[in-house]
Amino acid sequence: MACECGNCIDYSVLDRIVEESRGKEGILINVLHSVQEHYGALTPDIQKRISDGLNIPLSQVYGTVTFYHFFTMVPKGKYVIKICTGTACYVRGANKLVENFVDKLGIEVGQTTNDGLFSLETVRCVGACSLAPVVTINDVDIYKRVSPKEIDGIIAGYRQKEAE
Amino acid sequence: MSLYRMHILVCAGAGCITSGCKEVSEALKKALKENNLQNEIMVLETGCMGACELGPIAVIYPEGVFYKKLKPENMAEIVEEHVVKGRVVEKYLYKTPDEKIIKKINEIEFFKRQKKIVLRNCGFIDPTKIEEYIARDGYEACAKAFEMSKSEVIDIIKKSGLRGRGGGGFPAGVKWDFTSKSEGDQKYIVCNADEGDPGAFMDRSVLEGDPHLIIEGMMIAGYAVGANQGYVYCRAEYPLAIERLNLAIKQAEKYGLLGKNILGTDFSFNMDVRIGAGAFVCGEETALIESIEGKRGEPRPRPPYPAVKGLFNKPTVINNVETWANITYIIQHGWEHFRTIGTEKNPGTKVFALAGDITNAGLVEVPMGTSLREIVFDIGGGVLGGKKFKAAQTGGPSGGCIPAEHLDIKVDFDTLKTLGTMMGSGGLIVMSEDTCMVDLAKFFMQFCVDESCGKCVPCRIGTKRMYEILEKITSGRAEMEDLNRLRILASNIKEAALCGLGQTAPNPVLSTLRYFEDEYIEHIEKKKCKTKVCKALIKYEITEKCVGCGVCKRACPVNVISGERKEMHIIDQTACIKCGMCYDKCPFDAITVE
Ligand SMILES: Cc1cc2nc3c(=O)[nH]c(=O)nc-3n(C[C@H](O)[C@H](O)[C@H](O)COP(=O)(O)O)c2cc1C
Ligand code: FES
């Protein structure tokens, strides 16, 4: 039963994911993916609960979470901007995009804006190299052949969407 | 089943999705419906056709008319003209650089020169329908294999000379043979779909465009070596590939092509998809195995090789996506036929992901031994914007570059090695004269520093030290002795690192040093970067041509440009961050960069 106090996290989804996976060999990473997708981050409390549920040492859960780029222990902004810095995008000027985003958002790569709206990340190749340089937002909005000039417009678009 | 008089194939590969093919396809279907043609004309959304640069693309069969760069609002016109009246709409056809209009897909140079084995279904079938795969002789090879003995199957793969396409080029048949001879109550088949080389997207396109091909290939290996569980390890950055694979597995199970007693034999085989989580080293086979087991993806020392002690300590065959994609073809057509393609030591084809400064960026498949010139110029259309070709990078962060003087080499595993690079998985990045080779080496070294798993010291610390030296060079603080230090570090890391990541990490530095040492020396001695990439070594200045329009002043993100209207402006050099915004924006070309 979820607690009624309003401060506690509702673990029912986590428990269900763990329940479905228990006993399957090497399932930890898949569980971490599903849990992070639902809760936004793998906080220490969440890791503890996964460790108990799957009967895997907490050290192994923590070790795995911190090893892979994909997992995060702090929640991300509403819009996660990923700039591809794979080779194709690098050759076509991805570094300039990074500098510009850093400049325009006032945050470094890996950080989130104070209003919780944007997180800035770099990724190594999203597989759309022929349309480099590529920027994705929340993995669904994909911008191709981005030039630094377009960045203002992209950010403004999401800000406006929020304002509405 | 109703018969259609025309099929319209809309490419729905990753590139075209980015270019908006979904909207094009919707508009097409709507236009067909408005003309009441939906029962006469079939619209198929296929996997990647390869010509990503031209997307969104539609090909109309039976004639094979190729339309490019379509927009949703063009579709009504194409339906009314082409489909209804039978008149080809010229303005959306492909044009060669010398403005010749080409109507059919197989007359376009980019497609004409290719030889498709791995990609034979990509772009022709709807990957979400098992029936279409079956209609193109899918699941016939496994039926044929099940009638042979296990050793016969292994023998065919061995004789075909198929070499692993994941980078190393190890003979696949030999690997299968080892695994089949290893003792184990349980064995596993693994598909390496981690595609870690940034700048490569071949495996992704195969998985998204023809997932059943991989399932069938793995199943055949399962039969041959005595394994009944397969895993595909796919990187998390490819959600669509994961979705298509899971769907394909479900369909195959429904048809009884996966599961117990496949096709009435006593062979059973199951498959699962495991998702990576963003770590380059997990493409290395032993790290990948650790990762499937749900652990940190740190490599294990080899031997023992996976063929003896792999996943869950059981004998395991692990091959790359493209390697798996060759299996059914070899079984269907025989090893003798396979060996007629490519070169003697490198039979078959290779898929390349062409990217970087190239005109026809996209996916191409050519026989092994095709010359780099043919790939880059005849198929790839040459360097973007008519610039000069400087080098091509193969093998990603573990590989090296091939300079212009070697454009005529025949591309295969062995020749690339002699040039100090390697095939890698097939990423081929073309670089124009605007690329700084020192910065490129630094870029790859940064990649290796980020991706080193930290288990062994030579790789964890050595790559960092190399990076710092490159940083010194690109910021004008280096001395000539640093080149020696780089070389010594490189050879030590190569020798002492635990896995392939560290052992190959120095390659991009060594290879650029080999072919472009003069550029390094120029950075160090003259403190100059002639490509104007290395910021610390360049300077933006406003010249006499300035009319004082103020565009640069407004564009400058750090407000260091001053000047009155209609008077010459000036950049405060001490505060300039060298972003180049003013240079890009100046309408009078009054800003120079030195
Ligand atoms: C650092 C490193 C990264 C690798 N990444 C990949 C990869 O992304 N995809 C792949 O198929 N092989 C990769 N490999 C090669 C694999 O270790 C292994 O050789 C391959 O999966 C074997 O399959 P094949 O014989 O079919 O090529 C990598 C190797 C190293 C050392
Ligand atoms: S390098 Fe950016 S999409 Fe591949």
mmCIF file of N, CA, C and O in Angstrom, chain B residues 188-234:
data_model
loop_
_atom_site.group_PDB
_atom_site.id
_atom_site.type_symbol
_atom_site.label_atom_id
_atom_site.label_comp_id
_atom_site.label_asym_id
_atom_site.label_seq_id
_atom_site.Cartn_x
_atom_site.Cartn_y
_atom_site.Cartn_z
ATOM 1 N N TYR B 188 25.374 -20.731 -25.412
ATOM 2 C CA TYR B 188 24.631 -19.529 -25.769
ATOM 3 C C TYR B 188 25.091 -18.938 -27.104
ATOM 4 O O TYR B 188 26.248 -19.083 -27.491
ATOM 5 N N ILE B 189 24.137 -18.261 -27.753
ATOM 6 C CA ILE B 189 24.439 -17.497 -28.966
ATOM 7 C C ILE B 189 24.185 -16.029 -28.636
ATOM 8 O O ILE B 189 23.135 -15.686 -28.108
ATOM 9 N N VAL B 190 25.152 -15.174 -28.942
ATOM 10 C CA VAL B 190 24.977 -13.757 -28.627
ATOM 11 C C VAL B 190 25.199 -12.916 -29.881
ATOM 12 O O VAL B 190 26.084 -13.193 -30.686
ATOM 13 N N CYS B 191 24.353 -11.913 -30.031
ATOM 14 C CA CYS B 191 24.539 -10.965 -31.117
ATOM 15 C C CYS B 191 25.012 -9.644 -30.531
ATOM 16 O O CYS B 191 24.362 -9.071 -29.666
ATOM 17 N N ASN B 192 26.147 -9.187 -31.004
ATOM 18 C CA ASN B 192 26.711 -7.926 -30.538
ATOM 19 C C ASN B 192 26.110 -6.779 -31.349
ATOM 20 O O ASN B 192 26.486 -6.551 -32.495
ATOM 21 N N ALA B 193 25.131 -6.108 -30.751
ATOM 22 C CA ALA B 193 24.495 -4.974 -31.419
ATOM 23 C C ALA B 193 24.741 -3.724 -30.601
ATOM 24 O O ALA B 193 23.873 -2.885 -30.444
ATOM 25 N N ASP B 194 25.953 -3.627 -30.067
ATOM 26 C CA ASP B 194 26.271 -2.471 -29.232
ATOM 27 C C ASP B 194 26.686 -1.280 -30.095
ATOM 28 O O ASP B 194 26.572 -0.139 -29.692
ATOM 29 N N GLU B 195 27.162 -1.581 -31.280
ATOM 30 C CA GLU B 195 27.574 -0.546 -32.248
ATOM 31 C C GLU B 195 28.140 0.701 -31.569
ATOM 32 O O GLU B 195 27.570 1.785 -31.608
ATOM 33 N N GLY B 196 29.273 0.486 -30.926
ATOM 34 C CA GLY B 196 29.835 1.556 -30.113
ATOM 35 C C GLY B 196 30.573 2.615 -30.902
ATOM 36 O O GLY B 196 30.711 3.746 -30.448
ATOM 37 N N ASP B 197 31.067 2.304 -32.070
ATOM 38 C CA ASP B 197 31.815 3.265 -32.869
ATOM 39 C C ASP B 197 30.927 4.477 -33.164
ATOM 40 O O ASP B 197 29.936 4.353 -33.865
ATOM 41 N N PRO B 198 31.260 5.636 -32.595
ATOM 42 C CA PRO B 198 30.399 6.783 -32.834
ATOM 43 C C PRO B 198 30.569 7.244 -34.273
ATOM 44 O O PRO B 198 31.672 7.546 -34.689
ATOM 45 N N GLY B 199 29.525 7.271 -35.026
ATOM 46 C CA GLY B 199 29.658 7.640 -36.420
ATOM 47 C C GLY B 199 29.352 6.447 -37.299
ATOM 48 O O GLY B 199 29.635 6.447 -38.491
ATOM 49 N N ALA B 200 28.800 5.405 -36.714
ATOM 50 C CA ALA B 200 28.455 4.209 -37.477
ATOM 51 C C ALA B 200 27.002 3.854 -37.201
ATOM 52 O O ALA B 200 26.543 3.972 -36.075
ATOM 53 N N PHE B 201 26.283 3.440 -38.223
ATOM 54 C CA PHE B 201 24.878 3.090 -38.007
ATOM 55 C C PHE B 201 24.430 1.940 -38.902
ATOM 56 O O PHE B 201 23.276 1.838 -39.262
ATOM 57 N N MET B 202 25.384 1.032 -39.241
ATOM 58 C CA MET B 202 25.029 -0.087 -40.103
ATOM 59 C C MET B 202 24.148 -1.077 -39.360
ATOM 60 O O MET B 202 23.117 -1.515 -39.855
ATOM 61 N N ASP B 203 24.606 -1.430 -38.148
ATOM 62 C CA ASP B 203 23.903 -2.460 -37.386
ATOM 63 C C ASP B 203 22.494 -1.999 -37.047
ATOM 64 O O ASP B 203 21.534 -2.755 -37.118
ATOM 65 N N ARG B 204 22.407 -0.728 -36.700
ATOM 66 C CA ARG B 204 21.104 -0.171 -36.404
ATOM 67 C C ARG B 204 20.160 -0.339 -37.593
ATOM 68 O O ARG B 204 19.022 -0.766 -37.445
ATOM 69 N N SER B 205 20.661 -0.028 -38.789
ATOM 70 C CA SER B 205 19.790 -0.083 -39.952
ATOM 71 C C SER B 205 19.354 -1.504 -40.256
ATOM 72 O O SER B 205 18.221 -1.730 -40.680
ATOM 73 N N VAL B 206 20.244 -2.466 -40.051
ATOM 74 C CA VAL B 206 19.867 -3.859 -40.296
ATOM 75 C C VAL B 206 18.809 -4.300 -39.283
ATOM 76 O O VAL B 206 17.788 -4.885 -39.649
ATOM 77 N N LEU B 207 19.038 -3.986 -38.013
ATOM 78 C CA LEU B 207 18.081 -4.391 -36.976
ATOM 79 C C LEU B 207 16.723 -3.753 -37.197
ATOM 80 O O LEU B 207 15.689 -4.376 -36.999
ATOM 81 N N GLU B 208 16.742 -2.493 -37.617
ATOM 82 C CA GLU B 208 15.470 -1.806 -37.813
ATOM 83 C C GLU B 208 14.805 -2.201 -39.119
ATOM 84 O O GLU B 208 13.598 -2.177 -39.225
ATOM 85 N N GLY B 209 15.613 -2.540 -40.098
ATOM 86 C CA GLY B 209 15.064 -2.780 -41.426
ATOM 87 C C GLY B 209 14.792 -4.237 -41.750
ATOM 88 O O GLY B 209 14.040 -4.543 -42.666
ATOM 89 N N ASP B 210 15.435 -5.153 -41.012
ATOM 90 C CA ASP B 210 15.287 -6.565 -41.344
ATOM 91 C C ASP B 210 15.605 -7.450 -40.127
ATOM 92 O O ASP B 210 16.518 -8.271 -40.169
ATOM 93 N N PRO B 211 14.857 -7.296 -39.046
ATOM 94 C CA PRO B 211 15.223 -7.979 -37.794
ATOM 95 C C PRO B 211 15.200 -9.508 -37.897
ATOM 96 O O PRO B 211 16.000 -10.184 -37.233
ATOM 97 N N HIS B 212 14.317 -10.045 -38.734
ATOM 98 C CA HIS B 212 14.228 -11.509 -38.808
ATOM 99 C C HIS B 212 15.496 -12.143 -39.362
ATOM 100 O O HIS B 212 15.815 -13.287 -39.059
ATOM 101 N N LEU B 213 16.222 -11.383 -40.166
ATOM 102 C CA LEU B 213 17.454 -11.903 -40.745
ATOM 103 C C LEU B 213 18.448 -12.279 -39.642
ATOM 104 O O LEU B 213 19.157 -13.286 -39.741
ATOM 105 N N ILE B 214 18.487 -11.466 -38.591
ATOM 106 C CA ILE B 214 19.394 -11.718 -37.473
ATOM 107 C C ILE B 214 18.910 -12.918 -36.671
ATOM 108 O O ILE B 214 19.685 -13.803 -36.305
ATOM 109 N N ILE B 215 17.614 -12.961 -36.426
ATOM 110 C CA ILE B 215 17.053 -14.078 -35.660
ATOM 111 C C ILE B 215 17.371 -15.393 -36.366
ATOM 112 O O ILE B 215 17.832 -16.353 -35.750
ATOM 113 N N GLU B 216 17.164 -15.411 -37.684
ATOM 114 C CA GLU B 216 17.375 -16.662 -38.419
ATOM 115 C C GLU B 216 18.849 -17.065 -38.395
ATOM 116 O O GLU B 216 19.180 -18.240 -38.194
ATOM 117 N N GLY B 217 19.731 -16.080 -38.570
ATOM 118 C CA GLY B 217 21.160 -16.386 -38.542
ATOM 119 C C GLY B 217 21.583 -16.986 -37.212
ATOM 120 O O GLY B 217 22.323 -17.976 -37.158
ATOM 121 N N MET B 218 21.093 -16.392 -36.127
ATOM 122 C CA MET B 218 21.466 -16.871 -34.799
ATOM 123 C C MET B 218 20.910 -18.268 -34.520
ATOM 124 O O MET B 218 21.547 -19.110 -33.892
ATOM 125 N N MET B 219 19.698 -18.486 -35.053
ATOM 126 C CA MET B 219 19.069 -19.779 -34.857
ATOM 127 C C MET B 219 19.890 -20.881 -35.538
ATOM 128 O O MET B 219 20.070 -21.966 -34.982
ATOM 129 N N ILE B 220 20.387 -20.583 -36.724
ATOM 130 C CA ILE B 220 21.190 -21.562 -37.456
ATOM 131 C C ILE B 220 22.451 -21.895 -36.663
ATOM 132 O O ILE B 220 22.834 -23.070 -36.531
ATOM 133 N N ALA B 221 23.074 -20.870 -36.080
ATOM 134 C CA ALA B 221 24.261 -21.118 -35.264
ATOM 135 C C ALA B 221 23.890 -21.946 -34.035
ATOM 136 O O ALA B 221 24.627 -22.840 -33.622
ATOM 137 N N GLY B 222 22.738 -21.641 -33.459
ATOM 138 C CA GLY B 222 22.281 -22.388 -32.284
ATOM 139 C C GLY B 222 22.178 -23.866 -32.601
ATOM 140 O O GLY B 222 22.637 -24.730 -31.844
ATOM 141 N N TYR B 223 21.599 -24.149 -33.761
ATOM 142 C CA TYR B 223 21.476 -25.538 -34.201
ATOM 143 C C TYR B 223 22.858 -26.165 -34.377
ATOM 144 O O TYR B 223 23.132 -27.268 -33.891
ATOM 145 N N ALA B 224 23.758 -25.406 -35.017
ATOM 146 C CA ALA B 224 25.061 -25.973 -35.367
ATOM 147 C C ALA B 224 25.947 -26.234 -34.145
ATOM 148 O O ALA B 224 26.678 -27.222 -34.110
ATOM 149 N N VAL B 225 25.887 -25.355 -33.147
ATOM 150 C CA VAL B 225 26.787 -25.550 -32.005
ATOM 151 C C VAL B 225 26.099 -26.187 -30.807
ATOM 152 O O VAL B 225 26.747 -26.500 -29.808
ATOM 153 N N GLY B 226 24.781 -26.359 -30.887
ATOM 154 C CA GLY B 226 24.074 -26.987 -29.782
ATOM 155 C C GLY B 226 23.696 -26.018 -28.673
ATOM 156 O O GLY B 226 23.819 -26.336 -27.495
ATOM 157 N N ALA B 227 23.253 -24.832 -29.074
ATOM 158 C CA ALA B 227 22.786 -23.858 -28.082
ATOM 159 C C ALA B 227 21.298 -23.659 -28.284
ATOM 160 O O ALA B 227 20.826 -23.711 -29.412
ATOM 161 N N ASN B 228 20.556 -23.416 -27.190
ATOM 162 C CA ASN B 228 19.148 -23.115 -27.436
ATOM 163 C C ASN B 228 18.653 -21.837 -26.791
ATOM 164 O O ASN B 228 17.474 -21.640 -26.604
ATOM 165 N N GLN B 229 19.610 -20.973 -26.486
ATOM 166 C CA GLN B 229 19.197 -19.640 -26.035
ATOM 167 C C GLN B 229 20.064 -18.606 -26.731
ATOM 168 O O GLN B 229 21.294 -18.757 -26.788
ATOM 169 N N GLY B 230 19.419 -17.583 -27.265
ATOM 170 C CA GLY B 230 20.157 -16.501 -27.905
ATOM 171 C C GLY B 230 19.842 -15.165 -27.247
ATOM 172 O O GLY B 230 18.735 -14.959 -26.761
ATOM 173 N N TYR B 231 20.834 -14.290 -27.190
ATOM 174 C CA TYR B 231 20.619 -12.939 -26.686
ATOM 175 C C TYR B 231 21.101 -11.933 -27.710
ATOM 176 O O TYR B 231 22.169 -12.107 -28.294
ATOM 177 N N VAL B 232 20.314 -10.885 -27.915
ATOM 178 C CA VAL B 232 20.813 -9.757 -28.690
ATOM 179 C C VAL B 232 21.101 -8.649 -27.692
ATOM 180 O O VAL B 232 20.229 -8.269 -26.907
ATOM 181 N N TYR B 233 22.336 -8.171 -27.689
ATOM 182 C CA TYR B 233 22.692 -7.071 -26.790
ATOM 183 C C TYR B 233 22.697 -5.792 -27.600
ATOM 184 O O TYR B 233 23.573 -5.562 -28.426
ATOM 185 N N CYS B 234 21.681 -4.968 -27.378
ATOM 186 C CA CYS B 234 21.507 -3.778 -28.211
ATOM 187 C C CYS B 234 21.671 -2.520 -27.376
ATOM 188 O O CYS B 234 21.233 -2.462 -26.240
#
